[in-house]
mmCIF file of C-alpha atoms in Angstrom:
data_model
loop_
_atom_site.group_PDB
_atom_site.id
_atom_site.type_symbol
_atom_site.label_atom_id
_atom_site.label_comp_id
_atom_site.label_asym_id
_atom_site.label_seq_id
_atom_site.Cartn_x
_atom_site.Cartn_y
_atom_site.Cartn_z
ATOM 1 C CA MET A 220 -22.881 12.703 3.924
ATOM 2 C CA ARG A 221 -21.530 9.938 6.277
ATOM 3 C CA ILE A 222 -18.972 7.962 4.399
ATOM 4 C CA LEU A 223 -17.531 4.719 5.915
ATOM 5 C CA PHE A 224 -14.046 3.413 4.572
ATOM 6 C CA SER A 225 -13.272 -0.270 5.272
ATOM 7 C CA ALA A 226 -9.918 -1.726 5.180
ATOM 8 C CA THR A 227 -7.902 -4.824 6.318
ATOM 9 C CA PRO A 228 -5.573 -3.690 9.137
ATOM 10 C CA ALA A 229 -2.343 -3.057 7.637
ATOM 11 C CA TYR A 230 -0.473 -0.138 6.583
ATOM 12 C CA GLY A 231 -0.489 -1.086 2.528
ATOM 13 C CA HIS A 232 -4.211 -1.318 2.852
ATOM 14 C CA VAL A 233 -5.204 1.653 5.098
ATOM 15 C CA LEU A 234 -2.702 4.353 4.099
ATOM 16 C CA PRO A 235 -3.732 4.338 0.372
ATOM 17 C CA LEU A 236 -7.347 5.238 1.721
ATOM 18 C CA ALA A 237 -5.895 8.186 3.562
ATOM 19 C CA PRO A 238 -5.936 11.131 0.690
ATOM 20 C CA LEU A 239 -9.597 9.908 -0.041
ATOM 21 C CA MET A 240 -10.573 10.003 3.709
ATOM 22 C CA HIS A 241 -8.696 13.567 4.087
ATOM 23 C CA ALA A 242 -10.479 14.852 0.944
ATOM 24 C CA ALA A 243 -13.761 13.688 2.101
ATOM 25 C CA VAL A 244 -13.165 15.330 5.643
ATOM 26 C CA ASP A 245 -12.198 18.679 3.800
ATOM 27 C CA ALA A 246 -15.281 18.547 1.583
ATOM 28 C CA GLY A 247 -17.578 18.423 4.776
ATOM 29 C CA HIS A 248 -18.562 14.919 5.045
ATOM 30 C CA THR A 249 -18.238 12.817 8.331
ATOM 31 C CA VAL A 250 -15.953 10.040 7.949
ATOM 32 C CA ALA A 251 -15.044 6.620 9.692
ATOM 33 C CA LEU A 252 -12.790 3.962 9.075
ATOM 34 C CA ALA A 253 -13.563 0.176 10.010
ATOM 35 C CA THR A 254 -10.669 -1.848 10.609
ATOM 36 C CA SER A 255 -8.782 -3.584 13.585
ATOM 37 C CA ALA A 256 -8.252 -1.886 16.830
ATOM 38 C CA GLY A 257 -4.637 -2.770 16.561
ATOM 39 C CA VAL A 258 -3.879 -0.564 13.530
ATOM 40 C CA GLN A 259 -5.527 2.566 15.062
ATOM 41 C CA ASN A 260 -2.371 3.821 16.702
ATOM 42 C CA GLU A 261 -0.170 3.145 13.669
ATOM 43 C CA VAL A 262 -1.872 5.167 10.945
ATOM 44 C CA GLY A 263 -0.804 8.573 12.249
ATOM 45 C CA PRO A 264 -2.369 10.926 14.666
ATOM 46 C CA GLU A 265 -3.310 13.355 11.928
ATOM 47 C CA LEU A 266 -5.850 10.813 10.634
ATOM 48 C CA ALA A 267 -7.131 9.710 13.979
ATOM 49 C CA ALA A 268 -7.786 13.208 14.783
ATOM 50 C CA GLU A 269 -10.225 13.759 11.907
ATOM 51 C CA VAL A 270 -11.645 10.104 11.367
ATOM 52 C CA GLU A 271 -13.694 8.141 13.594
ATOM 53 C CA PHE A 272 -12.665 4.294 13.919
ATOM 54 C CA LEU A 273 -15.083 1.558 13.957
ATOM 55 C CA THR A 274 -12.696 -1.138 15.497
ATOM 56 C CA ALA A 275 -13.513 -4.795 15.326
ATOM 57 C CA GLY A 276 -12.053 -7.975 13.954
ATOM 58 C CA ALA A 277 -8.509 -9.420 14.136
ATOM 59 C CA MET A 278 -5.156 -8.422 13.152
ATOM 60 C CA PRO A 279 -3.455 -10.012 10.145
ATOM 61 C CA MET A 280 -1.286 -12.498 11.784
ATOM 62 C CA GLU A 281 -4.322 -14.106 13.605
ATOM 63 C CA PHE A 282 -6.790 -14.247 10.706
ATOM 64 C CA SER A 283 -3.834 -15.615 8.428
ATOM 65 C CA GLN A 284 -3.059 -18.356 11.027
ATOM 66 C CA ASP A 285 -6.764 -18.981 11.395
ATOM 67 C CA ALA A 286 -7.040 -19.487 7.510
ATOM 68 C CA ALA A 287 -3.806 -21.598 7.537
ATOM 69 C CA HIS A 288 -5.095 -23.810 10.406
ATOM 70 C CA ARG A 289 -8.244 -24.431 8.477
ATOM 71 C CA THR A 290 -6.619 -25.343 5.222
ATOM 72 C CA GLY A 291 -3.353 -26.726 6.170
ATOM 73 C CA ALA A 292 -1.547 -24.243 3.896
ATOM 74 C CA ASP A 293 1.469 -22.136 4.343
ATOM 75 C CA PRO A 294 0.396 -18.579 5.165
ATOM 76 C CA PHE A 295 4.147 -17.486 4.465
ATOM 77 C CA HIS A 296 3.883 -18.652 0.758
ATOM 78 C CA PRO A 297 0.066 -18.378 0.045
ATOM 79 C CA SER A 298 -1.467 -19.557 -2.934
ATOM 80 C CA PRO A 299 -4.567 -17.330 -4.510
ATOM 81 C CA GLU A 300 -6.613 -19.944 -2.815
ATOM 82 C CA LEU A 301 -5.109 -19.329 0.617
ATOM 83 C CA ILE A 302 -5.240 -15.497 -0.133
ATOM 84 C CA GLY A 303 -9.109 -15.934 -0.446
ATOM 85 C CA GLU A 304 -9.505 -17.872 2.595
ATOM 86 C CA ILE A 305 -7.427 -15.181 4.482
ATOM 87 C CA PHE A 306 -9.275 -12.014 3.360
ATOM 88 C CA GLY A 307 -12.588 -13.336 2.293
ATOM 89 C CA GLY A 308 -12.928 -16.060 4.891
ATOM 90 C CA SER A 309 -11.005 -15.833 8.263
ATOM 91 C CA ARG A 310 -11.239 -12.059 8.518
ATOM 92 C CA VAL A 311 -14.749 -12.097 7.593
ATOM 93 C CA ASP A 312 -15.483 -14.701 10.215
ATOM 94 C CA LEU A 313 -13.373 -12.862 13.000
ATOM 95 C CA GLY A 314 -14.840 -9.251 12.449
ATOM 96 C CA GLY A 315 -17.617 -9.051 10.026
ATOM 97 C CA ALA A 316 -20.630 -9.441 12.381
ATOM 98 C CA ASP A 317 -19.191 -7.053 14.826
ATOM 99 C CA THR A 318 -18.275 -4.543 12.180
ATOM 100 C CA ILE A 319 -21.986 -4.783 10.766
ATOM 101 C CA THR A 320 -23.308 -4.018 14.542
ATOM 102 C CA LEU A 321 -21.199 -1.115 14.735
ATOM 103 C CA ALA A 322 -22.041 0.238 11.214
ATOM 104 C CA ARG A 323 -25.830 0.066 12.246
ATOM 105 C CA THR A 324 -25.277 2.705 14.965
ATOM 106 C CA TRP A 325 -22.895 4.881 12.842
ATOM 107 C CA ALA A 326 -25.273 4.619 9.845
ATOM 108 C CA PRO A 327 -23.176 5.286 6.792
ATOM 109 C CA ASP A 328 -24.669 6.633 3.520
ATOM 110 C CA LEU A 329 -22.001 5.319 1.590
ATOM 111 C CA VAL A 330 -19.112 2.741 1.785
ATOM 112 C CA VAL A 331 -15.568 2.667 0.200
ATOM 113 C CA SER A 332 -13.980 -0.645 0.558
ATOM 114 C CA GLU A 333 -10.342 -1.352 -0.207
ATOM 115 C CA ALA A 334 -9.690 -3.988 -3.059
ATOM 116 C CA PHE A 335 -9.013 -7.102 -0.552
ATOM 117 C CA ASP A 336 -11.608 -6.044 1.967
ATOM 118 C CA ALA A 337 -14.768 -8.267 2.102
ATOM 119 C CA ILE A 338 -16.197 -6.642 5.234
ATOM 120 C CA GLY A 339 -17.292 -3.454 3.860
ATOM 121 C CA PRO A 340 -19.451 -4.836 1.019
ATOM 122 C CA MET A 341 -21.431 -6.618 3.739
ATOM 123 C CA VAL A 342 -22.018 -3.461 5.541
ATOM 124 C CA ALA A 343 -23.275 -1.838 2.419
ATOM 125 C CA ALA A 344 -25.645 -4.761 1.757
ATOM 126 C CA ASP A 345 -26.940 -4.677 5.323
ATOM 127 C CA ARG A 346 -27.602 -0.975 5.067
ATOM 128 C CA GLY A 347 -28.964 -1.027 1.450
ATOM 129 C CA ILE A 348 -26.406 1.534 0.301
ATOM 130 C CA ALA A 349 -23.881 1.807 -2.617
ATOM 131 C CA TRP A 350 -20.189 1.065 -2.227
ATOM 132 C CA TYR A 351 -17.299 1.500 -4.153
ATOM 133 C CA ARG A 352 -13.983 -0.754 -4.314
ATOM 134 C CA ALA A 353 -10.565 1.309 -4.261
ATOM 135 C CA GLY A 354 -7.605 -0.496 -5.675
ATOM 136 C CA PHE A 355 -4.049 0.061 -4.288
ATOM 137 C CA GLY A 356 -1.881 -1.493 -6.756
ATOM 138 C CA PRO A 357 -2.156 -3.351 -10.151
ATOM 139 C CA ALA A 358 -5.441 -5.250 -10.287
ATOM 140 C CA THR A 359 -5.193 -8.795 -9.551
ATOM 141 C CA PRO A 360 -8.575 -10.407 -10.779
ATOM 142 C CA ALA A 361 -7.405 -13.934 -9.814
ATOM 143 C CA VAL A 362 -6.881 -13.046 -6.254
ATOM 144 C CA LEU A 363 -9.874 -11.212 -6.320
ATOM 145 C CA ALA A 364 -12.047 -13.790 -7.506
ATOM 146 C CA GLU A 365 -10.713 -16.269 -4.603
ATOM 147 C CA ILE A 366 -11.509 -13.475 -1.997
ATOM 148 C CA GLU A 367 -15.085 -13.015 -3.518
ATOM 149 C CA ARG A 368 -15.316 -16.921 -3.587
ATOM 150 C CA ALA A 369 -14.721 -17.602 0.083
ATOM 151 C CA ALA A 370 -16.563 -14.192 1.149
ATOM 152 C CA ALA A 371 -19.738 -15.477 -0.875
ATOM 153 C CA THR A 372 -20.292 -18.326 1.674
ATOM 154 C CA ARG A 373 -20.177 -15.961 4.627
ATOM 155 C CA TYR A 374 -22.591 -13.513 2.863
ATOM 156 C CA ARG A 375 -25.089 -16.296 2.126
ATOM 157 C CA ASP A 376 -24.794 -17.498 5.821
ATOM 158 C CA ALA A 377 -25.526 -13.930 7.061
ATOM 159 C CA GLU A 378 -28.573 -13.726 4.464
ATOM 160 C CA LEU A 379 -26.889 -10.701 2.819
ATOM 161 C CA ASP A 380 -27.211 -10.072 -1.057
ATOM 162 C CA VAL A 381 -23.924 -8.279 -1.716
ATOM 163 C CA ALA A 382 -24.324 -6.191 -4.946
ATOM 164 C CA ALA A 383 -21.349 -5.424 -7.209
ATOM 165 C CA PRO A 384 -19.567 -2.438 -6.522
ATOM 166 C CA HIS A 385 -20.788 1.011 -8.016
ATOM 167 C CA GLY A 386 -17.263 1.734 -9.469
ATOM 168 C CA TYR A 387 -13.579 0.979 -8.992
ATOM 169 C CA LEU A 388 -11.142 3.429 -7.792
ATOM 170 C CA ASP A 389 -8.015 2.849 -9.834
ATOM 171 C CA PRO A 390 -4.853 4.457 -8.588
ATOM 172 C CA CYS A 391 -2.625 2.458 -10.991
ATOM 173 C CA PRO A 392 -1.331 4.370 -14.197
ATOM 174 C CA ALA A 393 -2.148 2.596 -17.396
ATOM 175 C CA PRO A 394 1.145 1.202 -18.089
ATOM 176 C CA MET A 395 1.251 -0.413 -14.963
ATOM 177 C CA GLN A 396 -1.876 -2.612 -15.326
ATOM 178 C CA ASP A 397 -1.986 -5.847 -17.184
ATOM 179 C CA PRO A 398 -2.967 -4.761 -20.843
ATOM 180 C CA GLU A 399 -5.712 -7.648 -20.784
ATOM 181 C CA TRP A 400 -7.366 -6.620 -17.409
ATOM 182 C CA SER A 401 -10.597 -4.904 -17.840
ATOM 183 C CA SER A 402 -13.144 -4.018 -15.177
ATOM 184 C CA ASP A 403 -16.765 -5.099 -15.162
ATOM 185 C CA VAL A 404 -17.796 -1.889 -13.109
ATOM 186 C CA PRO A 405 -17.098 2.041 -14.219
ATOM 187 C CA VAL A 406 -13.423 2.832 -13.251
ATOM 188 C CA LEU A 407 -12.633 6.312 -11.860
ATOM 189 C CA PRO A 408 -8.686 6.795 -12.497
ATOM 190 C CA LEU A 409 -7.390 7.960 -9.177
ATOM 191 C CA ARG A 410 -4.390 9.920 -8.694
ATOM 192 C CA ALA A 411 -1.728 7.896 -6.842
ATOM 193 C CA GLN A 412 0.087 9.528 -3.764
ATOM 194 C CA ALA A 413 2.998 8.598 -1.637
ATOM 195 C CA HIS A 414 1.904 8.723 2.187
ATOM 196 C CA ARG A 415 3.004 11.911 3.930
ATOM 197 C CA ARG A 416 2.046 13.831 7.035
ATOM 198 C CA ARG A 417 -1.366 15.851 6.816
ATOM 199 C CA ARG A 418 -0.632 19.488 6.080
ATOM 200 C CA ASP A 419 3.252 18.752 5.789
ATOM 201 C CA MET A 420 3.838 18.022 9.432
ATOM 202 C CA ALA A 421 7.696 18.467 9.956
ATOM 203 C CA VAL A 422 9.560 15.295 9.650
ATOM 204 C CA GLU A 423 13.078 15.408 10.688
ATOM 205 C CA LEU A 424 15.105 13.489 7.888
ATOM 206 C CA PRO A 425 18.876 12.374 7.843
ATOM 207 C CA THR A 426 21.629 14.476 6.470
ATOM 208 C CA PHE A 427 24.853 13.341 4.723
ATOM 209 C CA ASP A 428 28.427 14.641 4.557
ATOM 210 C CA ASP A 429 28.057 15.266 0.738
ATOM 211 C CA PRO A 430 24.469 15.660 -0.069
ATOM 212 C CA THR A 431 25.346 16.295 -3.799
ATOM 213 C CA LYS A 432 25.697 12.524 -4.468
ATOM 214 C CA PRO A 433 22.703 10.688 -5.582
ATOM 215 C CA THR A 434 20.479 9.347 -2.925
ATOM 216 C CA ALA A 435 19.147 5.728 -3.043
ATOM 217 C CA LEU A 436 15.948 5.137 -0.850
ATOM 218 C CA VAL A 437 16.024 1.248 0.361
ATOM 219 C CA THR A 438 12.674 0.043 1.486
ATOM 220 C CA LEU A 439 11.211 -3.405 2.108
ATOM 221 C CA GLY A 440 7.775 -1.922 3.282
ATOM 222 C CA THR A 441 6.254 -2.670 6.624
ATOM 223 C CA ILE A 442 5.660 -6.217 6.310
ATOM 224 C CA PHE A 443 8.619 -7.950 4.750
ATOM 225 C CA SER A 444 11.095 -6.129 6.862
ATOM 226 C CA ASP A 445 13.581 -9.069 7.147
ATOM 227 C CA PRO A 446 17.007 -7.883 8.851
ATOM 228 C CA ASP A 447 19.006 -10.222 6.701
ATOM 229 C CA VAL A 448 17.343 -9.011 3.479
ATOM 230 C CA LEU A 449 17.735 -5.613 4.525
ATOM 231 C CA ALA A 450 21.441 -5.804 5.124
ATOM 232 C CA ALA A 451 22.119 -7.719 2.081
ATOM 233 C CA THR A 452 20.333 -4.962 0.032
ATOM 234 C CA VAL A 453 22.306 -2.382 1.811
ATOM 235 C CA GLY A 454 25.396 -4.271 1.268
ATOM 236 C CA ALA A 455 24.904 -4.738 -2.399
ATOM 237 C CA LEU A 456 25.071 -0.920 -2.794
ATOM 238 C CA ALA A 457 28.830 -0.851 -1.882
ATOM 239 C CA GLY A 458 31.116 0.732 -4.404
ATOM 240 C CA HIS A 459 28.449 3.202 -5.696
ATOM 241 C CA ASP A 460 29.035 6.850 -5.358
ATOM 242 C CA ILE A 461 25.794 7.388 -3.607
ATOM 243 C CA ASN A 462 23.996 8.146 -0.416
ATOM 244 C CA VAL A 463 21.552 5.736 1.071
ATOM 245 C CA ILE A 464 18.398 6.113 3.226
ATOM 246 C CA ALA A 465 17.289 2.776 4.423
ATOM 247 C CA THR A 466 14.059 2.184 6.433
ATOM 248 C CA LEU A 467 13.383 -0.071 9.053
ATOM 249 C CA GLY A 468 9.902 -0.862 8.565
ATOM 250 C CA ALA A 469 7.274 -1.678 11.408
ATOM 251 C CA SER A 470 8.933 -4.730 12.585
ATOM 252 C CA LEU A 471 12.682 -3.909 12.847
ATOM 253 C CA LYS A 472 14.142 -1.708 15.769
ATOM 254 C CA ASN A 473 17.783 -0.120 15.754
ATOM 255 C CA PRO A 474 18.832 1.760 18.700
ATOM 256 C CA ALA A 475 20.984 4.023 16.243
ATOM 257 C CA ALA A 476 18.142 4.586 14.020
ATOM 258 C CA GLY A 477 18.655 8.021 12.486
ATOM 259 C CA ASP A 478 22.499 8.104 13.294
ATOM 260 C CA LYS A 479 25.066 7.562 11.164
ATOM 261 C CA GLN A 480 25.736 3.794 10.478
ATOM 262 C CA PRO A 481 29.424 2.323 10.619
ATOM 263 C CA SER A 482 30.291 1.081 7.208
ATOM 264 C CA PRO A 483 33.502 -0.301 6.082
ATOM 265 C CA THR A 484 35.795 1.986 3.820
ATOM 266 C CA PRO A 485 35.443 0.112 0.775
ATOM 267 C CA ASN A 486 31.791 0.685 0.450
ATOM 268 C CA GLY A 487 32.137 4.241 -0.283
ATOM 269 C CA ILE A 488 28.539 4.856 0.825
ATOM 270 C CA GLU A 489 27.040 6.663 3.559
ATOM 271 C CA VAL A 490 23.914 4.893 5.026
ATOM 272 C CA ARG A 491 21.099 6.369 7.407
ATOM 273 C CA PHE A 492 18.716 3.996 8.921
ATOM 274 C CA VAL A 493 15.303 5.407 9.645
ATOM 275 C CA PRO A 494 12.269 4.259 11.465
ATOM 276 C CA PHE A 495 8.946 4.524 9.906
ATOM 277 C CA VAL A 496 8.828 7.671 8.158
ATOM 278 C CA PRO A 497 5.769 8.526 5.610
ATOM 279 C CA LEU A 498 6.873 7.608 2.160
ATOM 280 C CA GLY A 499 6.421 10.724 0.538
ATOM 281 C CA GLN A 500 8.739 12.803 2.336
ATOM 282 C CA LEU A 501 11.454 10.026 1.852
ATOM 283 C CA LEU A 502 10.631 10.032 -1.866
ATOM 284 C CA ASP A 503 11.234 13.727 -1.969
ATOM 285 C CA ARG A 504 14.824 13.066 -1.019
ATOM 286 C CA ALA A 505 15.364 10.231 -3.332
ATOM 287 C CA ASP A 506 16.808 9.984 -6.762
ATOM 288 C CA LEU A 507 16.398 6.031 -7.079
ATOM 289 C CA VAL A 508 14.268 3.303 -5.218
ATOM 290 C CA VAL A 509 15.636 -0.031 -4.104
ATOM 291 C CA GLY A 510 13.158 -2.311 -2.465
ATOM 292 C CA SER A 511 10.957 -5.415 -2.634
ATOM 293 C CA GLY A 512 8.066 -3.859 -4.624
ATOM 294 C CA GLY A 513 5.215 -3.362 -2.448
ATOM 295 C CA ALA A 514 2.280 -1.534 -4.036
ATOM 296 C CA GLY A 515 2.539 1.681 -2.268
ATOM 297 C CA THR A 516 6.258 1.994 -2.768
ATOM 298 C CA VAL A 517 5.965 1.227 -6.550
ATOM 299 C CA LEU A 518 3.075 3.694 -7.158
ATOM 300 C CA GLY A 519 4.586 6.281 -4.915
ATOM 301 C CA ALA A 520 8.059 6.212 -6.654
ATOM 302 C CA LEU A 521 6.289 6.505 -9.892
ATOM 303 C CA ALA A 522 4.403 9.371 -8.585
ATOM 304 C CA HIS A 523 7.590 11.014 -7.828
ATOM 305 C CA GLY A 524 9.172 9.821 -11.181
ATOM 306 C CA LEU A 525 11.734 7.673 -9.690
ATOM 307 C CA PRO A 526 13.215 4.460 -11.268
ATOM 308 C CA MET A 527 13.388 1.454 -9.278
ATOM 309 C CA VAL A 528 15.566 -1.770 -8.522
ATOM 310 C CA LEU A 529 12.966 -4.262 -7.124
ATOM 311 C CA TRP A 530 13.679 -7.533 -5.303
ATOM 312 C CA PRO A 531 10.341 -9.011 -4.372
ATOM 313 C CA GLN A 532 9.786 -10.973 -1.268
ATOM 314 C CA GLY A 533 6.202 -12.095 -1.240
ATOM 315 C CA ALA A 534 2.415 -11.121 -1.246
ATOM 316 C CA ASP A 535 1.716 -8.967 -4.359
ATOM 317 C CA GLN A 536 5.143 -7.845 -4.676
ATOM 318 C CA PRO A 537 6.368 -10.019 -7.821
ATOM 319 C CA ILE A 538 3.200 -8.702 -9.644
ATOM 320 C CA ASN A 539 3.975 -5.032 -9.024
ATOM 321 C CA ALA A 540 7.739 -5.283 -9.840
ATOM 322 C CA ALA A 541 6.687 -7.374 -13.041
ATOM 323 C CA ARG A 542 4.456 -4.536 -14.121
ATOM 324 C CA ALA A 543 7.077 -2.059 -13.418
ATOM 325 C CA ALA A 544 9.664 -3.707 -15.195
ATOM 326 C CA ALA A 545 7.295 -4.098 -18.022
ATOM 327 C CA ALA A 546 6.693 -0.414 -18.104
ATOM 328 C CA GLY A 547 10.397 0.074 -18.362
ATOM 329 C CA THR A 548 10.568 1.779 -15.163
ATOM 330 C CA ALA A 549 12.347 -0.801 -12.859
ATOM 331 C CA ILE A 550 14.802 -3.644 -13.244
ATOM 332 C CA THR A 551 13.707 -6.682 -11.187
ATOM 333 C CA VAL A 552 16.088 -9.014 -9.511
ATOM 334 C CA ASP A 553 15.937 -12.242 -7.785
ATOM 335 C CA ASN A 554 18.951 -12.144 -5.543
ATOM 336 C CA ALA A 555 21.145 -9.673 -3.597
ATOM 337 C CA ALA A 556 24.094 -10.298 -5.931
ATOM 338 C CA SER A 557 21.939 -8.832 -8.857
ATOM 339 C CA ILE A 558 21.212 -5.674 -7.213
ATOM 340 C CA SER A 559 24.518 -3.897 -7.913
ATOM 341 C CA PRO A 560 24.726 -4.209 -11.662
ATOM 342 C CA ALA A 561 20.945 -3.349 -11.899
ATOM 343 C CA VAL A 562 21.601 -0.005 -9.762
ATOM 344 C CA ARG A 563 24.461 0.885 -11.871
ATOM 345 C CA LYS A 564 22.192 0.475 -15.088
ATOM 346 C CA VAL A 565 19.224 2.401 -13.793
ATOM 347 C CA LEU A 566 21.686 5.240 -12.535
ATOM 348 C CA THR A 567 23.378 5.600 -16.184
ATOM 349 C CA ASP A 568 20.482 4.709 -18.468
ATOM 350 C CA SER A 569 18.511 7.797 -18.533
ATOM 351 C CA GLU A 570 15.600 5.783 -20.169
ATOM 352 C CA PHE A 571 14.547 4.524 -16.885
ATOM 353 C CA ARG A 572 14.265 7.800 -15.492
ATOM 354 C CA SER A 573 12.337 9.268 -18.673
ATOM 355 C CA ARG A 574 9.923 6.552 -18.479
ATOM 356 C CA ALA A 575 9.368 7.085 -14.868
ATOM 357 C CA GLU A 576 8.843 10.745 -15.193
ATOM 358 C CA ALA A 577 6.251 10.195 -18.086
ATOM 359 C CA MET A 578 4.445 7.804 -15.569
ATOM 360 C CA ALA A 579 4.449 10.690 -13.217
ATOM 361 C CA ALA A 580 3.037 13.216 -15.843
ATOM 362 C CA GLU A 581 0.427 10.453 -16.452
ATOM 363 C CA ASN A 582 -0.632 10.026 -12.876
ATOM 364 C CA ALA A 583 -0.834 13.971 -12.398
ATOM 365 C CA ARG A 584 -3.540 13.981 -15.058
ATOM 366 C CA ARG A 585 -5.729 11.424 -12.960
ATOM 367 C CA LEU A 586 -8.447 12.599 -10.917
ATOM 368 C CA SER A 587 -7.324 14.016 -7.556
ATOM 369 C CA PRO A 588 -8.896 12.513 -4.294
ATOM 370 C CA ALA A 589 -11.035 15.526 -3.923
ATOM 371 C CA ASP A 590 -12.410 15.078 -7.652
ATOM 372 C CA VAL A 591 -12.860 11.358 -6.723
ATOM 373 C CA ILE A 592 -14.857 12.128 -3.368
ATOM 374 C CA GLY A 593 -17.131 14.692 -5.200
ATOM 375 C CA ARG A 594 -18.118 12.107 -7.869
ATOM 376 C CA ILE A 595 -18.831 9.304 -5.612
ATOM 377 C CA ALA A 596 -20.611 11.345 -3.083
ATOM 378 C CA ALA A 597 -23.154 12.290 -5.808
ATOM 379 C CA THR A 598 -24.160 8.661 -6.196
#
């Protein structure tokens, strides 16, 4: 079978699909990924070696600015309506037709489209084939409705009758979902996995003078990698008897990355800054996650049974952080000054870790990517 995956060109949208793509390749299917050319070299050589890329359309900054220009809204503080125009409007305008043209030549038998992607459903309609929606965090029905509203105009203009997905691939453990959410289509509970190198490719990780101390992983993800926020977050850990690994994300550069960073003696902590490293390898070393609450970070931490302190910065992070806090696996803060007492509480109150470990056990009982591919390929 030829399976086409379609995703917004950003780490947080592409990487959650990687386990499914690898599982499809392992099952003998031919796999392609439809996304923008700018993301092709950023998702890892092991994926590029196995998956064909159908590259078309703009990168996030371009289609976000296009939507902001059309609506007069602020792309850095988007409303659900603007998010709809970004993903269901401008991204489709700038890449939908070209993707359909490429897909006609590639000729998929099935489409898997990540939750914010409005182009994959167009391809499925054009080809007259089934498609599945793949979540990457807690469901956001209000946002999805706005994306579908904006996309519907483009579908009509293209004379495409886009059907509902055959099912929803849900990587979010039940306690992380809004209890009032329900799906209009069948749900396949997919096991969440933090991104890691294919076949455990070697990744060099930093060492500490005293490796017996607990390790906090500080990560702001790949988009909200603001240097001031990162500095404030790391600084807030001063005085705790811990080691710290801090990620620089995709947008920060540090000539001393990976080397021991100087820190004032009163801090009492060792900090190691690292460039982009697959999250799974970093979580293997962590006892606690301190971050902004991206869906990949939150679900990855819970898959590893790790408690969190979350300081949301934007996008879907407030939703993810709120759900993690409601599940009793995280403390959510709204400023840097609140991080230190929150870290102290999470480190000393075993309930946070116990609940995170229970979430990891629930996640492990969900369908593996291989199981999900087997089911959807039988559609």
